[in-house]
PDB file of C-alpha atoms in Angstrom:
ATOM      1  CA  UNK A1029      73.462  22.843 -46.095  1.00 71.00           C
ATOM      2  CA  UNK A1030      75.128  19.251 -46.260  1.00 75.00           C
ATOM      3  CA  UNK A1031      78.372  21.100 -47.233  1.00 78.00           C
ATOM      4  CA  UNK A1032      78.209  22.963 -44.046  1.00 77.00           C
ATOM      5  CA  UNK A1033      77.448  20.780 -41.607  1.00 77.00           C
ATOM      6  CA  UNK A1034      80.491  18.357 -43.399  1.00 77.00           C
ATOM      7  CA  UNK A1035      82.578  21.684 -42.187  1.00 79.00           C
ATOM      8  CA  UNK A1036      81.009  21.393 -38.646  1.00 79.00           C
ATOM      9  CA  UNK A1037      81.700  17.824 -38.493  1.00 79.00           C
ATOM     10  CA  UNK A1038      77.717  17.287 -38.015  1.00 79.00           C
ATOM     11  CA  UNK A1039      75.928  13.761 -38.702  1.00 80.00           C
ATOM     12  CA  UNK A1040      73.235  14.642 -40.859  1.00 77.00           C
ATOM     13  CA  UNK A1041      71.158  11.855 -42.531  1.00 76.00           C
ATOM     14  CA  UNK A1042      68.409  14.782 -44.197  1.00 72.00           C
ATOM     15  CA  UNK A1043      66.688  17.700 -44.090  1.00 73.00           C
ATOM     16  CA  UNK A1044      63.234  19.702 -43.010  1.00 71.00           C
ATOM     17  CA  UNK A1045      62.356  22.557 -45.114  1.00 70.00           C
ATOM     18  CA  UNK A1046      59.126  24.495 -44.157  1.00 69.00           C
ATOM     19  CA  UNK A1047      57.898  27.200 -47.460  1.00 65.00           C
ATOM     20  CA  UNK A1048      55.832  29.748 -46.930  1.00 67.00           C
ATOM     21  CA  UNK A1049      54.129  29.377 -50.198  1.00 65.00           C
ATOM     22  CA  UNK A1050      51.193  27.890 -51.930  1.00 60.00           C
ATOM     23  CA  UNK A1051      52.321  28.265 -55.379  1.00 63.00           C
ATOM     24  CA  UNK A1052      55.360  25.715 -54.474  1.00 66.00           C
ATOM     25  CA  UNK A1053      53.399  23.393 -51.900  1.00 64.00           C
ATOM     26  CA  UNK A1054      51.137  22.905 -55.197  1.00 61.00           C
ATOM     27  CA  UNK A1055      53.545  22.277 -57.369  1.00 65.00           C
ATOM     28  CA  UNK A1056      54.828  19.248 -55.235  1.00 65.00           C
ATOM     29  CA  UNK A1057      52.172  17.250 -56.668  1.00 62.00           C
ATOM     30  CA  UNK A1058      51.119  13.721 -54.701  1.00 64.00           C
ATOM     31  CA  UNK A1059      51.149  10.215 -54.775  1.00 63.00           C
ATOM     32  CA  UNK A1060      48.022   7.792 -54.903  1.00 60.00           C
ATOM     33  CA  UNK A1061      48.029   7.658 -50.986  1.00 60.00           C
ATOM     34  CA  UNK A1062      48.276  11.256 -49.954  1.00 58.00           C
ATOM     35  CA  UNK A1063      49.630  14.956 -50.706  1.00 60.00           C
ATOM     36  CA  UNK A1064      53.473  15.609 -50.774  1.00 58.00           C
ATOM     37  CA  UNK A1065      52.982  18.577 -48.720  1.00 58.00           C
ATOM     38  CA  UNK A1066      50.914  17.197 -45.665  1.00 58.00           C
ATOM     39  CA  UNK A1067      47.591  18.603 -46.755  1.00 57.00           C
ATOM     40  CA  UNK A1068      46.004  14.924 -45.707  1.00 53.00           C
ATOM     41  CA  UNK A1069      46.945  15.221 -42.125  1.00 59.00           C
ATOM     42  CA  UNK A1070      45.395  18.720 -42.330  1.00 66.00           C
ATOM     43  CA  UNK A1071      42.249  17.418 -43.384  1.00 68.00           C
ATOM     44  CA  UNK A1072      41.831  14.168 -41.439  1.00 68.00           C
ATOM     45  CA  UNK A1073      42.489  17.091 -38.067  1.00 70.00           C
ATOM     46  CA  UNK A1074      39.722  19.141 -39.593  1.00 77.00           C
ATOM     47  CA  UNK A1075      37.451  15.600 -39.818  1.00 78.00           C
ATOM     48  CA  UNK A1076      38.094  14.654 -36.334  1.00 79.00           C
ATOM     49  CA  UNK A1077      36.776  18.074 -35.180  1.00 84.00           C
ATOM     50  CA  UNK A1078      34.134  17.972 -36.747  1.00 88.00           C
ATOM     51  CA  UNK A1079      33.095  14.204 -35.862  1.00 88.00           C
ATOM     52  CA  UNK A1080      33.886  15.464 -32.158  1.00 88.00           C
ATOM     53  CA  UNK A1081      31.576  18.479 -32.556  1.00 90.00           C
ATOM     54  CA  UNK A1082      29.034  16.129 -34.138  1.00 92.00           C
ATOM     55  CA  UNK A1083      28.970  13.833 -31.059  1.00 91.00           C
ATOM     56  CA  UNK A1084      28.693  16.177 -28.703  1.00 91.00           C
ATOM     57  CA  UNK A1085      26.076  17.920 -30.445  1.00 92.00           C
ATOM     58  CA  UNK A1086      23.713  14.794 -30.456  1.00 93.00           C
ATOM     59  CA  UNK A1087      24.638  13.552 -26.831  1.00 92.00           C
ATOM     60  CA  UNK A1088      23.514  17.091 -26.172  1.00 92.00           C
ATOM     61  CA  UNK A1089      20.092  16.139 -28.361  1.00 93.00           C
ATOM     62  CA  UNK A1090      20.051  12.610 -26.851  1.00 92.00           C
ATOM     63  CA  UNK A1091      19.882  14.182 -23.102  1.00 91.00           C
ATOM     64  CA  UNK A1092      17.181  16.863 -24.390  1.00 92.00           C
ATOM     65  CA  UNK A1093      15.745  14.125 -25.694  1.00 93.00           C
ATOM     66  CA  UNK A1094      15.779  11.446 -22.385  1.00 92.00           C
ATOM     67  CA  UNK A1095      14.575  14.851 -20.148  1.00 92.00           C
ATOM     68  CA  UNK A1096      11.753  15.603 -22.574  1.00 93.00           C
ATOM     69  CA  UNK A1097      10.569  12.033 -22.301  1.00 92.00           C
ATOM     70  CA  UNK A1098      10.400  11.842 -18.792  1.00 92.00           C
ATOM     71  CA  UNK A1099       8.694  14.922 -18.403  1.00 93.00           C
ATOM     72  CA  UNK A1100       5.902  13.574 -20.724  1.00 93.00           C
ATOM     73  CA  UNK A1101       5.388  10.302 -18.981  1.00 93.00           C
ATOM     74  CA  UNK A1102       5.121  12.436 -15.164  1.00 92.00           C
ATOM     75  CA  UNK A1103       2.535  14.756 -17.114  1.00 93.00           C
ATOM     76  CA  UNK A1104       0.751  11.442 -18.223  1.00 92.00           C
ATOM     77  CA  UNK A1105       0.452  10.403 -14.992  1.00 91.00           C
ATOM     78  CA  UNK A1106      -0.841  13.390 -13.442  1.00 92.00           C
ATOM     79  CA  UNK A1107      -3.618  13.877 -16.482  1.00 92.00           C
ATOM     80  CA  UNK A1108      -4.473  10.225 -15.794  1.00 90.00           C
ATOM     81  CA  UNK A1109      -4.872  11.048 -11.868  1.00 88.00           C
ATOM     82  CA  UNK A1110      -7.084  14.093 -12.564  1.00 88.00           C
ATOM     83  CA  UNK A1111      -8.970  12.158 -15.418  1.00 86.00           C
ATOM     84  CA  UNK A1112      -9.839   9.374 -12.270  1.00 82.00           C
ATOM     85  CA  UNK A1113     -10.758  12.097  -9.468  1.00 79.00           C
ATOM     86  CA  UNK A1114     -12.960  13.985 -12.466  1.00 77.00           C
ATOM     87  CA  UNK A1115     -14.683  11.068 -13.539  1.00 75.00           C
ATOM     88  CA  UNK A1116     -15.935   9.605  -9.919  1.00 74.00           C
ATOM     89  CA  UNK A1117     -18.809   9.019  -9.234  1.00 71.00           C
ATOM     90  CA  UNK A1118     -21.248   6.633  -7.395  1.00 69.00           C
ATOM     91  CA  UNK A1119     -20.671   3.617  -9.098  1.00 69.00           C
ATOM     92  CA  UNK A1120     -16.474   3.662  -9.195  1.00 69.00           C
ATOM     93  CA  UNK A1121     -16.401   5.279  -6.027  1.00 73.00           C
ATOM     94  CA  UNK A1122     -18.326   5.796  -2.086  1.00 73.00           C
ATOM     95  CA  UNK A1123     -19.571   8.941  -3.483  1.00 69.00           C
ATOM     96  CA  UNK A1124     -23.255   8.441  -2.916  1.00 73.00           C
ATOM     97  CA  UNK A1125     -25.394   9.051  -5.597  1.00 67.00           C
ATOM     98  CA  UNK A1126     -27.165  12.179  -4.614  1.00 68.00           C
ATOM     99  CA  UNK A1127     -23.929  14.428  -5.005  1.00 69.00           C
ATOM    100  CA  UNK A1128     -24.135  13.485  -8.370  1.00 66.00           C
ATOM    101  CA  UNK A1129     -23.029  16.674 -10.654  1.00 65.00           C
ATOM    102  CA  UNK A1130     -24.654  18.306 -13.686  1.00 64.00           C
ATOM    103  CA  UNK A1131     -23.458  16.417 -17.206  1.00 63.00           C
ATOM    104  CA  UNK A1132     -22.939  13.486 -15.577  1.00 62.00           C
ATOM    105  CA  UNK A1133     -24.678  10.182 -16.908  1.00 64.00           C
ATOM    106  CA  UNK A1134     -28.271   9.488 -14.759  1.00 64.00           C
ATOM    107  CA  UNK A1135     -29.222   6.498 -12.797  1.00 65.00           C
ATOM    108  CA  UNK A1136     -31.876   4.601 -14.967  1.00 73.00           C
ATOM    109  CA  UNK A1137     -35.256   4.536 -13.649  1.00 75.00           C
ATOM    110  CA  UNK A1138     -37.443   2.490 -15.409  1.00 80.00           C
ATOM    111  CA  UNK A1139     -40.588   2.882 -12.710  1.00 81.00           C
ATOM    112  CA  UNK A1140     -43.367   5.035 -14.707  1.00 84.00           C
ATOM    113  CA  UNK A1141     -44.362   8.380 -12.515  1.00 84.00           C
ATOM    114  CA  UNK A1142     -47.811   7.555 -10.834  1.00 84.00           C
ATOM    115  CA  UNK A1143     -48.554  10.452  -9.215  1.00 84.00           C
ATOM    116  CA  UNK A1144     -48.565   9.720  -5.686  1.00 85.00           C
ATOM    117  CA  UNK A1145     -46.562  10.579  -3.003  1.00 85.00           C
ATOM    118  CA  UNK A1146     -43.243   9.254  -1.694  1.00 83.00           C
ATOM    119  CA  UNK A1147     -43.584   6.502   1.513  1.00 82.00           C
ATOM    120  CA  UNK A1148     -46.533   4.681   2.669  1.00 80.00           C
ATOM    121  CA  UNK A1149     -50.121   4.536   1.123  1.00 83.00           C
ATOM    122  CA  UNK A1150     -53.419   4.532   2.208  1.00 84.00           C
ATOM    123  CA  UNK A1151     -54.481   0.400   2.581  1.00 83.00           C
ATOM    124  CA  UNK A1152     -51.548  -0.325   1.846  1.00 83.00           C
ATOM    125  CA  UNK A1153     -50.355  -2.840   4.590  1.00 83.00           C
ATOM    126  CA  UNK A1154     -47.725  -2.536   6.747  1.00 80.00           C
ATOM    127  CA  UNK A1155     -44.409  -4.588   7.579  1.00 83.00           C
ATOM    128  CA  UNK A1156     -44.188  -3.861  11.625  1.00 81.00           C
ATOM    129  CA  UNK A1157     -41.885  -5.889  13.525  1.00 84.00           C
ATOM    130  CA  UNK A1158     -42.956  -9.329  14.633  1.00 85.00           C
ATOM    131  CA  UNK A1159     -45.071  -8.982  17.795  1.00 86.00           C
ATOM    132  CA  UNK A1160     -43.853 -11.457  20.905  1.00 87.00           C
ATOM    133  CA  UNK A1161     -46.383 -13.190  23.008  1.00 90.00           C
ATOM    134  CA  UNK A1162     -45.107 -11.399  26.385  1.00 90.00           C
ATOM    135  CA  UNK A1163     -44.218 -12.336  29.816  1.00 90.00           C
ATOM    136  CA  UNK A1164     -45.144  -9.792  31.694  1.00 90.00           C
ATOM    137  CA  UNK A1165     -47.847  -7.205  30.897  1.00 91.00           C
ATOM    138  CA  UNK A1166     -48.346  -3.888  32.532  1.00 91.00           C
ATOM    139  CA  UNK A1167     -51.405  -1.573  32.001  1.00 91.00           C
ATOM    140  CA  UNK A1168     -50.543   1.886  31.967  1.00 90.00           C
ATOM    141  CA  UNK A1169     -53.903   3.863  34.164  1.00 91.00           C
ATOM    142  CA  UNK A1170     -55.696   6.448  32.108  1.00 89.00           C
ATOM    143  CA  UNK A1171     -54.562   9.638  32.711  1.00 90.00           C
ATOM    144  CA  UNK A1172     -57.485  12.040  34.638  1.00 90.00           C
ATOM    145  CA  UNK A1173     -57.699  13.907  32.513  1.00 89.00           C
ATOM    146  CA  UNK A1174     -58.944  11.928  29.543  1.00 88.00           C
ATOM    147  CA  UNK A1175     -60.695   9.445  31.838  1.00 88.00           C
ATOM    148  CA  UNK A1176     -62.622  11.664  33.715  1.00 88.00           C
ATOM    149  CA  UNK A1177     -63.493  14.446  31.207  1.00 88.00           C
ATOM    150  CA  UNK A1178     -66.927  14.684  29.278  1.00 88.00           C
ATOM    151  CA  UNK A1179     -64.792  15.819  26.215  1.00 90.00           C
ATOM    152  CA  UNK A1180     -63.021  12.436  25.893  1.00 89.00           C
ATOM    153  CA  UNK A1181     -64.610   9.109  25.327  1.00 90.00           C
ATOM    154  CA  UNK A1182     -62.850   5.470  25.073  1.00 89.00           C
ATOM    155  CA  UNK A1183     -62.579   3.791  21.973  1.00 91.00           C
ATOM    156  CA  UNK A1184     -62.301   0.548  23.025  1.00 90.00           C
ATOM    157  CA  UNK A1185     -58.709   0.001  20.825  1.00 90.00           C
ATOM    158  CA  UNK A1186     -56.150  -0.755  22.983  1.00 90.00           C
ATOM    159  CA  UNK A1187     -51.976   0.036  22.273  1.00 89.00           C
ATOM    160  CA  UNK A1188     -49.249  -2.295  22.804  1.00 89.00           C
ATOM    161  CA  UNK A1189     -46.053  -1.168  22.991  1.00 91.00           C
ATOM    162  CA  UNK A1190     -43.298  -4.270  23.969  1.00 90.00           C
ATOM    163  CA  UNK A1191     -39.593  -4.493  24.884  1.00 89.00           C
ATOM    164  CA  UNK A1192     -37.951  -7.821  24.330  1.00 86.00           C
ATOM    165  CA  UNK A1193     -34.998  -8.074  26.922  1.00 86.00           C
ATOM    166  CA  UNK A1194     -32.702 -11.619  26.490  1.00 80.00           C
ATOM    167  CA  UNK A1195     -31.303 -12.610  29.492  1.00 78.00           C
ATOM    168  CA  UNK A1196     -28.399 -15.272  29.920  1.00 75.00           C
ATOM    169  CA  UNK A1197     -28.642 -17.264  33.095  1.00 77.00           C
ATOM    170  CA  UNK A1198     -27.886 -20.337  35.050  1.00 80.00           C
ATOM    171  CA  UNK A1199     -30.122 -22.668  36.270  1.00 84.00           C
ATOM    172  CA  UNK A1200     -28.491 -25.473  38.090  1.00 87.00           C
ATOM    173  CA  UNK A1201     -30.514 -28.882  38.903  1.00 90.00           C
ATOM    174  CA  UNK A1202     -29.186 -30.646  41.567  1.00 92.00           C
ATOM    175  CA  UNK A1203     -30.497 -34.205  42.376  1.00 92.00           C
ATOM    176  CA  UNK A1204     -29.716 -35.983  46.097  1.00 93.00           C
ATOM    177  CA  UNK A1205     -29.457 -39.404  47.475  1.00 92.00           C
ATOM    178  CA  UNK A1206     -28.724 -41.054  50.925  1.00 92.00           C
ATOM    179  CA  UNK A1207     -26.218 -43.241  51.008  1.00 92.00           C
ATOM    180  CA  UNK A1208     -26.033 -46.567  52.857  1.00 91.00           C
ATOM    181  CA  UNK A1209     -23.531 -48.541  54.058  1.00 91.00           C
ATOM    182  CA  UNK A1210     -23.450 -52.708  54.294  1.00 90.00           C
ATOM    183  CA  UNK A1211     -22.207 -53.710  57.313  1.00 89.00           C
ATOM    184  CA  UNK A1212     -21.411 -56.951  56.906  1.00 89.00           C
ATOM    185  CA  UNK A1213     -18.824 -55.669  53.557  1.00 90.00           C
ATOM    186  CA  UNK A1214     -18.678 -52.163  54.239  1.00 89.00           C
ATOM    187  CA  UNK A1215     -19.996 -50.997  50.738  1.00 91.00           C
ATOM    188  CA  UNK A1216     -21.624 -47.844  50.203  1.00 92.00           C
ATOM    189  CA  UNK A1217     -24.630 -47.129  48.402  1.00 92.00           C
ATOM    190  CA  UNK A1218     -26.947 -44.878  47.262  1.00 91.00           C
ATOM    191  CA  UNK A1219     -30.301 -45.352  44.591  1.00 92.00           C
ATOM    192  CA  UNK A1220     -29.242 -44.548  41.064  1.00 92.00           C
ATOM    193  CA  UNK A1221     -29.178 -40.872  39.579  1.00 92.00           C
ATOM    194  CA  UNK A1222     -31.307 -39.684  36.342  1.00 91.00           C
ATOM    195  CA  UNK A1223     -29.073 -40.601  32.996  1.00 90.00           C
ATOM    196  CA  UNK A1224     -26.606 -37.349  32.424  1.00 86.00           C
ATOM    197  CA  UNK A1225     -25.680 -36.835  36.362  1.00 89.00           C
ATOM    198  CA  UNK A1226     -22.067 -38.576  36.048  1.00 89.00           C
ATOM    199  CA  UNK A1227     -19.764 -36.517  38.099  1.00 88.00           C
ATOM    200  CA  UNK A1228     -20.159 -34.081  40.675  1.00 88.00           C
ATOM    201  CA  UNK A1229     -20.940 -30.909  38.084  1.00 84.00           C
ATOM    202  CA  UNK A1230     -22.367 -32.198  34.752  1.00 85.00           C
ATOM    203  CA  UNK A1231     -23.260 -29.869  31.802  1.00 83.00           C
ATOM    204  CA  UNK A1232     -26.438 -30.609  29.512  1.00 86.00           C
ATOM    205  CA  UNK A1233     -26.505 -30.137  25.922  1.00 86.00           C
ATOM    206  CA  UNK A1234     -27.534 -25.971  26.599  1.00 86.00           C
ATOM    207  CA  UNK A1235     -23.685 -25.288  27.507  1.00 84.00           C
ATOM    208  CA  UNK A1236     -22.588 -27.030  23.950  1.00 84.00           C
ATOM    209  CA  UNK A1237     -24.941 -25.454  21.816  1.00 87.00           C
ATOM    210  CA  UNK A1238     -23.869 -22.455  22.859  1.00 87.00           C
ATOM    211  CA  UNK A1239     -20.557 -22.389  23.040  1.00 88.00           C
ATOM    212  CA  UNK A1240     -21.283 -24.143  19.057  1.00 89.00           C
ATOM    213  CA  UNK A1241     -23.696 -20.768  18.193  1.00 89.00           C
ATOM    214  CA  UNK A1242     -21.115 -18.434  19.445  1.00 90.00           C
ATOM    215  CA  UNK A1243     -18.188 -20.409  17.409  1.00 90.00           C
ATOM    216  CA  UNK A1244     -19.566 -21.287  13.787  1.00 90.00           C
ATOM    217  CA  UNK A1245     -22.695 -18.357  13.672  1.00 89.00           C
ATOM    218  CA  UNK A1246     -20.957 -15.433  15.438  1.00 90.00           C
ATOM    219  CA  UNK A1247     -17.235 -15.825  14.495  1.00 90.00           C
ATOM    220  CA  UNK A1248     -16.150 -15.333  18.429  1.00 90.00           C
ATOM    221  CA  UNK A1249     -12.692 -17.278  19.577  1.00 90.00           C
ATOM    222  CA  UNK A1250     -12.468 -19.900  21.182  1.00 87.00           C
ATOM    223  CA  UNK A1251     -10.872 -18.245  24.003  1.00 87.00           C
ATOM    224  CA  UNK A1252     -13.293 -15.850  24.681  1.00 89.00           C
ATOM    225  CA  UNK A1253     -15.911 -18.688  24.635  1.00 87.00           C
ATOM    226  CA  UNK A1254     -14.572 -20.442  27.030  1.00 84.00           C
ATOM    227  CA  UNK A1255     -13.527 -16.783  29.117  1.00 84.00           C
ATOM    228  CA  UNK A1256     -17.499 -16.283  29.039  1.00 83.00           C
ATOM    229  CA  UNK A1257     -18.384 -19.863  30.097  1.00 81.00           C
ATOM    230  CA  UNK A1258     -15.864 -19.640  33.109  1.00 79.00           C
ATOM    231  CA  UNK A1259     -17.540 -16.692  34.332  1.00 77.00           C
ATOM    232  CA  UNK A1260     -20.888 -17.895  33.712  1.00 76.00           C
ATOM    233  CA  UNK A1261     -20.825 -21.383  35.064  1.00 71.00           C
ATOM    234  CA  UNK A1262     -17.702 -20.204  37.609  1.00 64.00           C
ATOM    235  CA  UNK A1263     -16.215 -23.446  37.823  1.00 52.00           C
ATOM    236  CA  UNK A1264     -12.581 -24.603  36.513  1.00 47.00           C
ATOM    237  CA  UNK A1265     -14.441 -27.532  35.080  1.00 49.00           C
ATOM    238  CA  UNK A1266     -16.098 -26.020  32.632  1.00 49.00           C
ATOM    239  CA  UNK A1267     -12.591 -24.890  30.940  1.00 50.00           C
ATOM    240  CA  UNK A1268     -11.616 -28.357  31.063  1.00 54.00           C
ATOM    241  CA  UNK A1269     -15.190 -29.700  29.414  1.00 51.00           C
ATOM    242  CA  UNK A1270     -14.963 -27.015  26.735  1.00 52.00           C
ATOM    243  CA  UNK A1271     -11.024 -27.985  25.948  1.00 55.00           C
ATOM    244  CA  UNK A1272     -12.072 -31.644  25.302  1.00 54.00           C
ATOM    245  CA  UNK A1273     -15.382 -30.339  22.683  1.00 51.00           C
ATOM    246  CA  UNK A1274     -12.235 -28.467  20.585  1.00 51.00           C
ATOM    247  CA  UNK A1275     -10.130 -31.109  20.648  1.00 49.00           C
ATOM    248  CA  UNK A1276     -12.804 -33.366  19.284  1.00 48.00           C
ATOM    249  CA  UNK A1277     -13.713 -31.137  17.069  1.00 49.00           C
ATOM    250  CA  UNK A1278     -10.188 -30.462  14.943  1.00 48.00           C
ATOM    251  CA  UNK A1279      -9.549 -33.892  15.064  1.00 48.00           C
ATOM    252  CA  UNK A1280      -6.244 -33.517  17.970  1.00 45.00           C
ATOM    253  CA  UNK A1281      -5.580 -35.952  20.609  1.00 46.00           C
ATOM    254  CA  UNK A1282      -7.033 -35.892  23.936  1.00 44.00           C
ATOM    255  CA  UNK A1283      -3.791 -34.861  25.568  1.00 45.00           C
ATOM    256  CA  UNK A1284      -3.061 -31.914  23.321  1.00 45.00           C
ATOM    257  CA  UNK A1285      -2.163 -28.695  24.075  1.00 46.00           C
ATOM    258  CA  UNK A1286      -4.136 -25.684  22.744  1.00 45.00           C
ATOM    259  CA  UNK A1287      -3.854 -21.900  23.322  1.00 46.00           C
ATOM    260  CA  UNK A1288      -4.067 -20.811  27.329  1.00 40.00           C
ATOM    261  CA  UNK A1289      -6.044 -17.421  26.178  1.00 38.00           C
TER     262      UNK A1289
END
């Protein structure tokens, strides 16, 4: 082959042969690094197909793996739902007691079983609400029937049935005085008023405590206190008096400005 290409005239620095034959590609032997006939490069292909086939094989497994996991944890939650709605009952829940199913743990009674029958016994005394000294009392006429009739006779024990009604009111007091006039200065005056009557409209201490009762024991705003003293007392005054009691009260100045509701 060199001879002939020398003939040609062409360069030629060596030479690939390719055999078809195992006999000869053994008998090339090898060095201490790899085989003379390429059988190394053959292998280290066959390696990196398999380490390929290996990785996708376990991020196959790792995504079966991931799926199965999350799966588990959504059926843990739902067990964990049903385990709470199976297990409620009238102490973890509003469920009252008397729907209270079969298997389920009883309410301890400790009371021993006397016999008798549920609600109020004979002697026993009552608890009636508290009886008013009243007002007003009407007396209702006996009815002909029972008044009038041989087969009826009075007892002598009379029933009292009551209705206590609160009212809310105003009751104004109004105290008057001539007035007199010097006239040698031209001063006017008048005898003194009772202690309280300053100004034209005063308020007594009936207003404040309960505008104070509806504030501290009932919880109700200060705006609507002083919308149901206004239209009680019907007087822009009272708005003003009430305004001054609040600012006393969380410690602003007299000149502050609070909420117009």
């Amino acid at each position: 082959m060199t001879d002939l290409a020398k003939l040609s005239d062409i360069p030629i620095d060596g030479m690939v042969l390719r055999f078809d034959s195992f006999s000869y590609s053994a008998s090339l032997g090898r060095t201490g690094h790899h085989y003379n006939d390429g059988r190394l490069k053959k292998q280290n292909l066959e390696l990196a197909r398999q380490r390929d086939a290996a990785k996708d094989k376990l991020r196959e497994r790792t995504g079966q793996y991931y799926a199965a996991a999350s799966e588990l944890e959504e059926e843990r939650g739902k067990n964990k739902k049903l385990r709470a709605q199976v297990n409620r009952d009238f102490e973890n829940s509003s469920l009252p007691s008397s729907l209270q199913r079969a298997g389920r743990k009883k309410i301890p009674n400790s009371r021993e079983k006397t016999g008798r029958r549920p609600g109020g016994q004979q002697g026993h005394k009552g608890h009636p609400r508290r009886k008013h000294t009243p007002d007003i009392t009407c007396e209702i006429p006996a009815p002909a029937e029972y008044a009038e009739s041989p087969d009826y006779y009075e007892t002598g024990k009379v029933i009292r049935k009551q209705k206590v009604c609160i009212r809310l009111g105003v009751e104004v007091i109004e105290y008057t005085a001539r007035e007199y006039r010097s006239r040698k200065s031209g001063a006017r005056v008048h005898a003194p008023f009772p202690e309280g009557f300053i100004n034209e409209v005063n308020y007594d201490g009936t207003v404040k405590a309960l505008a104070f009762l509806l504030s501290n024991e009932c919880c109700v705003s200060h705006g609507k206190i002083r919308r149901l003293l206004s239209e009680l007392t019907w007087n822009g005054q009272m708005l003003s008096l009430f305004r001054e009691k609040l600012h006393y009260r969380n410690g602003l100045p007299e000149g502050a400005q609070t909420d117009p509701q």
